Amino acid sequence: MRDTVVMTARQHTGRRRNEAARQAILDSAVNLLRSYDAAAVSVDAIAQDAGVSKQTIYRWWPSKGAVLLEALLDRARVIAPTPDTGDLEADLRLFLINTFEGVADSRPVLLGVLREALVDTDAMTLLAKFAAHRRAALMQIVAQARQRGESLEKTTAALVVDQAFGLLWYRLIFGNATLHKRTATKLARVAVIQLRA
Amino acid sequence: MRDTVVMTARQHTGRRRNEAARQAILDSAVNLLRSYDAAAVSVDAIAQDAGVSKQTIYRWWPSKGAVLLEALLDRARVIAPTPDTGDLEADLRLFLINTFEGVADSRPVLLGVLREALVDTDAMTLLAKFAAHRRAALMQIVAQARQRGESLEKTTAALVVDQAFGLLWYRLIFGNATLHKRTATKLARVAVIQLRA
Amino acid sequence: MRDTVVMTARQHTGRRRNEAARQAILDSAVNLLRSYDAAAVSVDAIAQDAGVSKQTIYRWWPSKGAVLLEALLDRARVIAPTPDTGDLEADLRLFLINTFEGVADSRPVLLGVLREALVDTDAMTLLAKFAAHRRAALMQIVAQARQRGESLEKTTAALVVDQAFGLLWYRLIFGNATLHKRTATKLARVAVIQLRA
Amino acid sequence: MRDTVVMTARQHTGRRRNEAARQAILDSAVNLLRSYDAAAVSVDAIAQDAGVSKQTIYRWWPSKGAVLLEALLDRARVIAPTPDTGDLEADLRLFLINTFEGVADSRPVLLGVLREALVDTDAMTLLAKFAAHRRAALMQIVAQARQRGESLEKTTAALVVDQAFGLLWYRLIFGNATLHKRTATKLARVAVIQLRA
DNA sequence: TGTTAAACGAGACGGTACGTCTAGTCTTGCG
DNA sequence: CGCAAGACTAGACGTACCGTCTCGTTTAACA
């Protein structure tokens, strides 16, 4: 679809994996998740849009969910780095602002991945791993503060982390409120209050 | 009928909706969601398990998601009442404990509903409405405290509410931590701290 | 449908069968068979069009096919009388002309009945009985000639009769040629030749 | 070979149609039509009996009727060849005997096809085409005689042909008389009389 | 320079579920 | 009891999608 006009068709790469095809697949996955109403993202559609055979998809990914997840990660500004400014609230604020921003325009992708994960156990495993990874990143910020001498309870930290990502997912799913920079700022502030209480 | 002069809303004639069938359908929906691997909850399966024709399901619900959602609500010990003890933290604690308890053994049902909602727009509308209703109940607790004279910011309240339900859904989805009574207690405590800060 | 504007609704007749309802049902059956694409003649449609409950249909007829068949017979100019002019060819000609004429604008009805008969054994029994009746009428013409002294073989007569009605149904079904008055005339002529050979 | 010629058409890629599946489907269609009460020939039943997915049927045929028709043709001992013995009556006799024989044990199949054709327009189109083909074959026999110098009217020929096939279908449908070899012989004789009259 | 084997496109296949449609039965309350 | 309204069971219909399975082609790497 995208290729019809300009490109002279992807080259075969013979025995080696065709990186262009991989990219085209991930692009198509994201595009379809974004453009259509979420439900309409079938593997056939991805394959067709990417100008790729369905088999090529299933050669490299075990399921649709896995494709979507990799598409998410590949694209993911979602993945905010762990800052270390020496100030707990500042670190939290930066992390959350980055995360919220990255997530904002990936909403359909994230929800698509979640949907698939709720259907397919394997996909859920992958997504859960990703979520764990993100929690670890946020925990790391608290750990840094603890290493600087602050006395912060570990149980509380776990709660705060889940509250933060919970807020994120909750609003992504239900769309009841936005995930602005201001929200992130406020969230960082109250998180610090909780942690130090 | 056509002859009668003043029509005060047509009398119901014809066979009435079979309430037993309705209950059987909702029961089966819940049972299947609970017992099997989530994916196996097909409309055919529900119909068969309920000893009902598929048509009877589609006569009363627009889609599978709608059935699951109603099953959820129907059963919902999920739906905790809004307590009013005169103490903010106590109210929050009670509400959250009840909510967590109700949710605990409904996990497969809730995730099934969520899955369907992510596929089916109508189902999502319904689920979102339900979620809004629950948020309102929690907000009500804060409003009660405000009426007792406490000065609590509304924006913060909204954030705290979404954090609480966010935590709930996040842990339901990813299963990374449980939703104990202790968690609810702790959550209530930190929520109060946030609100009063 | 027909009734909405003018009629003031059929009266209930209490314990006795409502003849108006019977007529309305047969009318609707024929109308629907004629107007729509044959396939759309459901019992619900007939009931609705006749302003009648489905149960009323099934109270008096065993199946849809039976309704259609009775509708056919009721309406049936199809049912040509057995003429007796004293001349074999003239009798045949008259009978066939009448039959063809009656059949011409009942094509959708006849095909509808046939369709139903091919699905429903009971309906087929009824239709076969009707067909036998019609064959008997045509045989009667030959019998009359025989009584006038003509020597006509019975086996041949049976063949000629089936050829005539066969032609009729064949052309009704496949629509490959029309059933004009001229066709009837010609058919009568060749039939006589066959019979006297 | 196919390769030697200049190929303008696109090369076939992809998995090729499974001929065994096609055969199995047609076999099952015929078997079910024969064995069960006509009505029980559902697409699901055919698919199951053939060990084939329903989608595979719908991939290749537009409707159930189309499958049944092809099953009929595929099997068709129905399709008698056009003989050319140099004698009109002999040719007719041979053709009709063959046709009757072929038709005899295909009765359920033929009626099944007819039933479907009366429901489904596409199927009717196919069946009508088949019928036209058969009429042409019979007409051919008359044409041969005309070429040998016999003066046979064309209009009469058309009538005779429709009478013959009409007889065939009429008796198939109503089962009022059999389609013996003797019937065919007699039919050929009277047909010749008609044609030469 | 061939030969081999992985990667690829196309696309058929089995399976499972969806939501729709009918036939025929059953139930309720009015007349 | 006849009737209108209309819910109910049973089961077929045709569609959509998943993940698997050929085919025949392309090309990197090896012989």
PDB file of N, CA and C (backbone and C1' of nucleotides) in Angstrom, chain B residues 15-22 25 51-57 59-61, chain C residues 44 54, chain E residues 22-27, chain F residues 6-10:
ATOM      1  N   ARG B  15     -45.860 -13.273  25.004  1.00  0.00           N
ATOM      2  CA  ARG B  15     -45.094 -13.941  26.039  1.00  0.00           C
ATOM      3  C   ARG B  15     -44.085 -12.977  26.636  1.00  0.00           C
ATOM      4  N   ARG B  16     -43.905 -13.069  27.939  1.00  0.00           N
ATOM      5  CA  ARG B  16     -42.988 -12.156  28.612  1.00  0.00           C
ATOM      6  C   ARG B  16     -41.586 -12.716  28.618  1.00  0.00           C
ATOM      7  N   ARG B  17     -40.641 -11.828  28.787  1.00  0.00           N
ATOM      8  CA  ARG B  17     -39.250 -12.249  28.848  1.00  0.00           C
ATOM      9  C   ARG B  17     -39.059 -13.286  29.945  1.00  0.00           C
ATOM     10  N   ASN B  18     -38.316 -14.286  29.612  1.00  0.00           N
ATOM     11  CA  ASN B  18     -38.064 -15.372  30.546  1.00  0.00           C
ATOM     12  C   ASN B  18     -36.913 -14.996  31.484  1.00  0.00           C
ATOM     13  N   GLU B  19     -37.282 -14.633  32.694  1.00  0.00           N
ATOM     14  CA  GLU B  19     -36.283 -14.155  33.641  1.00  0.00           C
ATOM     15  C   GLU B  19     -35.297 -15.264  34.009  1.00  0.00           C
ATOM     16  N   ALA B  20     -35.828 -16.474  34.088  1.00  0.00           N
ATOM     17  CA  ALA B  20     -34.959 -17.611  34.404  1.00  0.00           C
ATOM     18  C   ALA B  20     -33.874 -17.750  33.347  1.00  0.00           C
ATOM     19  N   ALA B  21     -34.269 -17.583  32.090  1.00  0.00           N
ATOM     20  CA  ALA B  21     -33.292 -17.687  31.009  1.00  0.00           C
ATOM     21  C   ALA B  21     -32.238 -16.589  31.163  1.00  0.00           C
ATOM     22  N   ARG B  22     -32.695 -15.393  31.450  1.00  0.00           N
ATOM     23  CA  ARG B  22     -31.756 -14.284  31.621  1.00  0.00           C
ATOM     24  C   ARG B  22     -30.729 -14.629  32.691  1.00  0.00           C
ATOM     25  N   ILE B  25     -28.293 -17.298  31.613  1.00  0.00           N
ATOM     26  CA  ILE B  25     -27.289 -16.776  30.680  1.00  0.00           C
ATOM     27  C   ILE B  25     -26.185 -16.055  31.441  1.00  0.00           C
ATOM     28  N   GLY B  51     -28.472 -23.601  28.478  1.00  0.00           N
ATOM     29  CA  GLY B  51     -29.619 -24.333  27.944  1.00  0.00           C
ATOM     30  C   GLY B  51     -30.582 -23.412  27.229  1.00  0.00           C
ATOM     31  N   VAL B  52     -30.003 -22.550  26.442  1.00  0.00           N
ATOM     32  CA  VAL B  52     -30.749 -21.465  25.827  1.00  0.00           C
ATOM     33  C   VAL B  52     -30.327 -21.367  24.367  1.00  0.00           C
ATOM     34  N   SER B  53     -31.211 -20.872  23.547  1.00  0.00           N
ATOM     35  CA  SER B  53     -30.830 -20.687  22.155  1.00  0.00           C
ATOM     36  C   SER B  53     -29.996 -19.428  21.990  1.00  0.00           C
ATOM     37  N   LYS B  54     -29.086 -19.454  21.045  1.00  0.00           N
ATOM     38  CA  LYS B  54     -28.219 -18.305  20.833  1.00  0.00           C
ATOM     39  C   LYS B  54     -29.056 -17.068  20.536  1.00  0.00           C
ATOM     40  N   GLN B  55     -30.134 -17.283  19.811  1.00  0.00           N
ATOM     41  CA  GLN B  55     -31.001 -16.170  19.430  1.00  0.00           C
ATOM     42  C   GLN B  55     -31.532 -15.433  20.666  1.00  0.00           C
ATOM     43  N   THR B  56     -31.788 -16.184  21.698  1.00  0.00           N
ATOM     44  CA  THR B  56     -32.307 -15.567  22.918  1.00  0.00           C
ATOM     45  C   THR B  56     -31.276 -14.608  23.504  1.00  0.00           C
ATOM     46  N   ILE B  57     -30.032 -14.944  23.350  1.00  0.00           N
ATOM     47  CA  ILE B  57     -28.992 -14.034  23.811  1.00  0.00           C
ATOM     48  C   ILE B  57     -28.993 -12.771  22.962  1.00  0.00           C
ATOM     49  N   ARG B  59     -31.267 -11.564  21.238  1.00  0.00           N
ATOM     50  CA  ARG B  59     -32.493 -10.786  21.316  1.00  0.00           C
ATOM     51  C   ARG B  59     -32.371  -9.699  22.383  1.00  0.00           C
ATOM     52  N   TRP B  60     -31.596  -9.997  23.395  1.00  0.00           N
ATOM     53  CA  TRP B  60     -31.584  -9.094  24.542  1.00  0.00           C
ATOM     54  C   TRP B  60     -30.290  -8.324  24.729  1.00  0.00           C
ATOM     55  N   TRP B  61     -29.226  -8.833  24.139  1.00  0.00           N
ATOM     56  CA  TRP B  61     -27.963  -8.117  24.237  1.00  0.00           C
ATOM     57  C   TRP B  61     -27.399  -7.892  22.849  1.00  0.00           C
TER      58      TRP B  61
ATOM     59  N   ASP C  44     -43.152 -15.318   9.108  1.00  0.00           N
ATOM     60  CA  ASP C  44     -43.266 -14.060   9.825  1.00  0.00           C
ATOM     61  C   ASP C  44     -43.763 -12.956   8.899  1.00  0.00           C
ATOM     62  N   LYS C  54     -48.568 -15.316  14.102  1.00  0.00           N
ATOM     63  CA  LYS C  54     -48.001 -16.511  13.487  1.00  0.00           C
ATOM     64  C   LYS C  54     -48.753 -17.755  13.947  1.00  0.00           C
TER      65      LYS C  54
ATOM     66  P    DT E  22     -35.426 -14.085   6.993  1.00  0.00           P
ATOM     67  O5'  DT E  22     -36.124 -15.503   6.973  1.00  0.00           O
ATOM     68  C5'  DT E  22     -35.789 -16.349   7.980  1.00  0.00           C
ATOM     69  C4'  DT E  22     -36.208 -17.751   7.712  1.00  0.00           C
ATOM     70  C3'  DT E  22     -37.663 -17.962   8.058  1.00  0.00           C
ATOM     71  O3'  DT E  22     -38.254 -18.921   7.179  1.00  0.00           O
ATOM     72  C1'  DT E  22     -36.221 -18.994   9.683  1.00  0.00           C
ATOM     73  P    DA E  23     -39.772 -19.243   7.304  1.00  0.00           P
ATOM     74  O5'  DA E  23     -39.749 -20.563   8.185  1.00  0.00           O
ATOM     75  C5'  DA E  23     -39.027 -21.693   7.723  1.00  0.00           C
ATOM     76  C4'  DA E  23     -39.196 -22.841   8.701  1.00  0.00           C
ATOM     77  C3'  DA E  23     -40.649 -23.097   9.085  1.00  0.00           C
ATOM     78  O3'  DA E  23     -40.876 -24.501   9.069  1.00  0.00           O
ATOM     79  C1'  DA E  23     -39.365 -22.595  11.024  1.00  0.00           C
ATOM     80  P    DG E  24     -42.327 -25.069   9.083  1.00  0.00           P
ATOM     81  O5'  DG E  24     -42.621 -25.181  10.641  1.00  0.00           O
ATOM     82  C5'  DG E  24     -41.851 -26.116  11.377  1.00  0.00           C
ATOM     83  C4'  DG E  24     -42.024 -25.881  12.849  1.00  0.00           C
ATOM     84  C3'  DG E  24     -43.478 -25.853  13.348  1.00  0.00           C
ATOM     85  O3'  DG E  24     -43.534 -26.714  14.478  1.00  0.00           O
ATOM     86  C1'  DG E  24     -42.283 -24.055  14.223  1.00  0.00           C
ATOM     87  P    DT E  25     -44.854 -27.049  15.254  1.00  0.00           P
ATOM     88  O5'  DT E  25     -44.539 -26.489  16.720  1.00  0.00           O
ATOM     89  C5'  DT E  25     -43.346 -26.924  17.366  1.00  0.00           C
ATOM     90  C4'  DT E  25     -43.218 -26.226  18.702  1.00  0.00           C
ATOM     91  C3'  DT E  25     -44.474 -26.287  19.571  1.00  0.00           C
ATOM     92  O3'  DT E  25     -44.046 -26.696  20.866  1.00  0.00           O
ATOM     93  C1'  DT E  25     -43.733 -24.057  19.391  1.00  0.00           C
ATOM     94  P    DC E  26     -45.107 -27.014  22.018  1.00  0.00           P
ATOM     95  O5'  DC E  26     -45.009 -25.751  22.995  1.00  0.00           O
ATOM     96  C5'  DC E  26     -43.730 -25.201  23.291  1.00  0.00           C
ATOM     97  C4'  DC E  26     -43.913 -23.916  24.086  1.00  0.00           C
ATOM     98  C3'  DC E  26     -45.134 -23.903  25.009  1.00  0.00           C
ATOM     99  O3'  DC E  26     -44.690 -23.383  26.239  1.00  0.00           O
ATOM    100  C1'  DC E  26     -45.168 -22.008  23.584  1.00  0.00           C
ATOM    101  P    DT E  27     -45.740 -23.399  27.502  1.00  0.00           P
ATOM    102  O5'  DT E  27     -46.016 -21.841  27.716  1.00  0.00           O
ATOM    103  C5'  DT E  27     -44.933 -20.931  27.668  1.00  0.00           C
ATOM    104  C4'  DT E  27     -45.466 -19.526  27.876  1.00  0.00           C
ATOM    105  C3'  DT E  27     -46.670 -19.424  28.808  1.00  0.00           C
ATOM    106  O3'  DT E  27     -46.420 -18.292  29.616  1.00  0.00           O
ATOM    107  C1'  DT E  27     -47.183 -18.414  26.750  1.00  0.00           C
TER     108       DT E  27
ATOM    109  P    DG F   6     -45.388  -6.927  20.358  1.00  0.00           P
ATOM    110  O5'  DG F   6     -44.551  -8.216  20.749  1.00  0.00           O
ATOM    111  C5'  DG F   6     -44.637  -8.712  22.076  1.00  0.00           C
ATOM    112  C4'  DG F   6     -44.019 -10.081  22.113  1.00  0.00           C
ATOM    113  C3'  DG F   6     -42.694 -10.191  21.313  1.00  0.00           C
ATOM    114  O3'  DG F   6     -41.760 -10.910  22.076  1.00  0.00           O
ATOM    115  C1'  DG F   6     -44.056 -11.961  20.867  1.00  0.00           C
ATOM    116  P    DA F   7     -40.465 -10.188  22.595  1.00  0.00           P
ATOM    117  O5'  DA F   7     -39.852 -11.315  23.537  1.00  0.00           O
ATOM    118  C5'  DA F   7     -40.587 -11.714  24.676  1.00  0.00           C
ATOM    119  C4'  DA F   7     -40.383 -13.185  24.951  1.00  0.00           C
ATOM    120  C3'  DA F   7     -38.961 -13.693  24.751  1.00  0.00           C
ATOM    121  O3'  DA F   7     -38.639 -14.529  25.863  1.00  0.00           O
ATOM    122  C1'  DA F   7     -40.451 -14.978  23.435  1.00  0.00           C
ATOM    123  P    DC F   8     -37.192 -15.106  26.026  1.00  0.00           P
ATOM    124  O5'  DC F   8     -37.283 -16.523  25.303  1.00  0.00           O
ATOM    125  C5'  DC F   8     -38.071 -17.540  25.915  1.00  0.00           C
ATOM    126  C4'  DC F   8     -38.077 -18.778  25.036  1.00  0.00           C
ATOM    127  C3'  DC F   8     -36.693 -19.190  24.515  1.00  0.00           C
ATOM    128  O3'  DC F   8     -36.223 -20.309  25.244  1.00  0.00           O
ATOM    129  C1'  DC F   8     -38.373 -19.348  22.832  1.00  0.00           C
ATOM    130  P    DT F   9     -34.772 -20.826  24.843  1.00  0.00           P
ATOM    131  O5'  DT F   9     -35.088 -21.980  23.793  1.00  0.00           O
ATOM    132  C5'  DT F   9     -35.847 -23.117  24.191  1.00  0.00           C
ATOM    133  C4'  DT F   9     -35.834 -24.134  23.060  1.00  0.00           C
ATOM    134  C3'  DT F   9     -34.437 -24.624  22.688  1.00  0.00           C
ATOM    135  O3'  DT F   9     -34.528 -26.022  22.458  1.00  0.00           O
ATOM    136  C1'  DT F   9     -35.494 -23.670  20.785  1.00  0.00           C
ATOM    137  P    DA F  10     -33.216 -26.896  22.196  1.00  0.00           P
ATOM    138  O5'  DA F  10     -33.098 -26.909  20.619  1.00  0.00           O
ATOM    139  C5'  DA F  10     -34.198 -27.381  19.859  1.00  0.00           C
ATOM    140  C4'  DA F  10     -33.856 -27.243  18.399  1.00  0.00           C
ATOM    141  C3'  DA F  10     -32.394 -27.555  18.062  1.00  0.00           C
ATOM    142  O3'  DA F  10     -32.408 -28.498  17.015  1.00  0.00           O
ATOM    143  C1'  DA F  10     -33.028 -25.475  17.130  1.00  0.00           C
TER     144       DA F  10
END
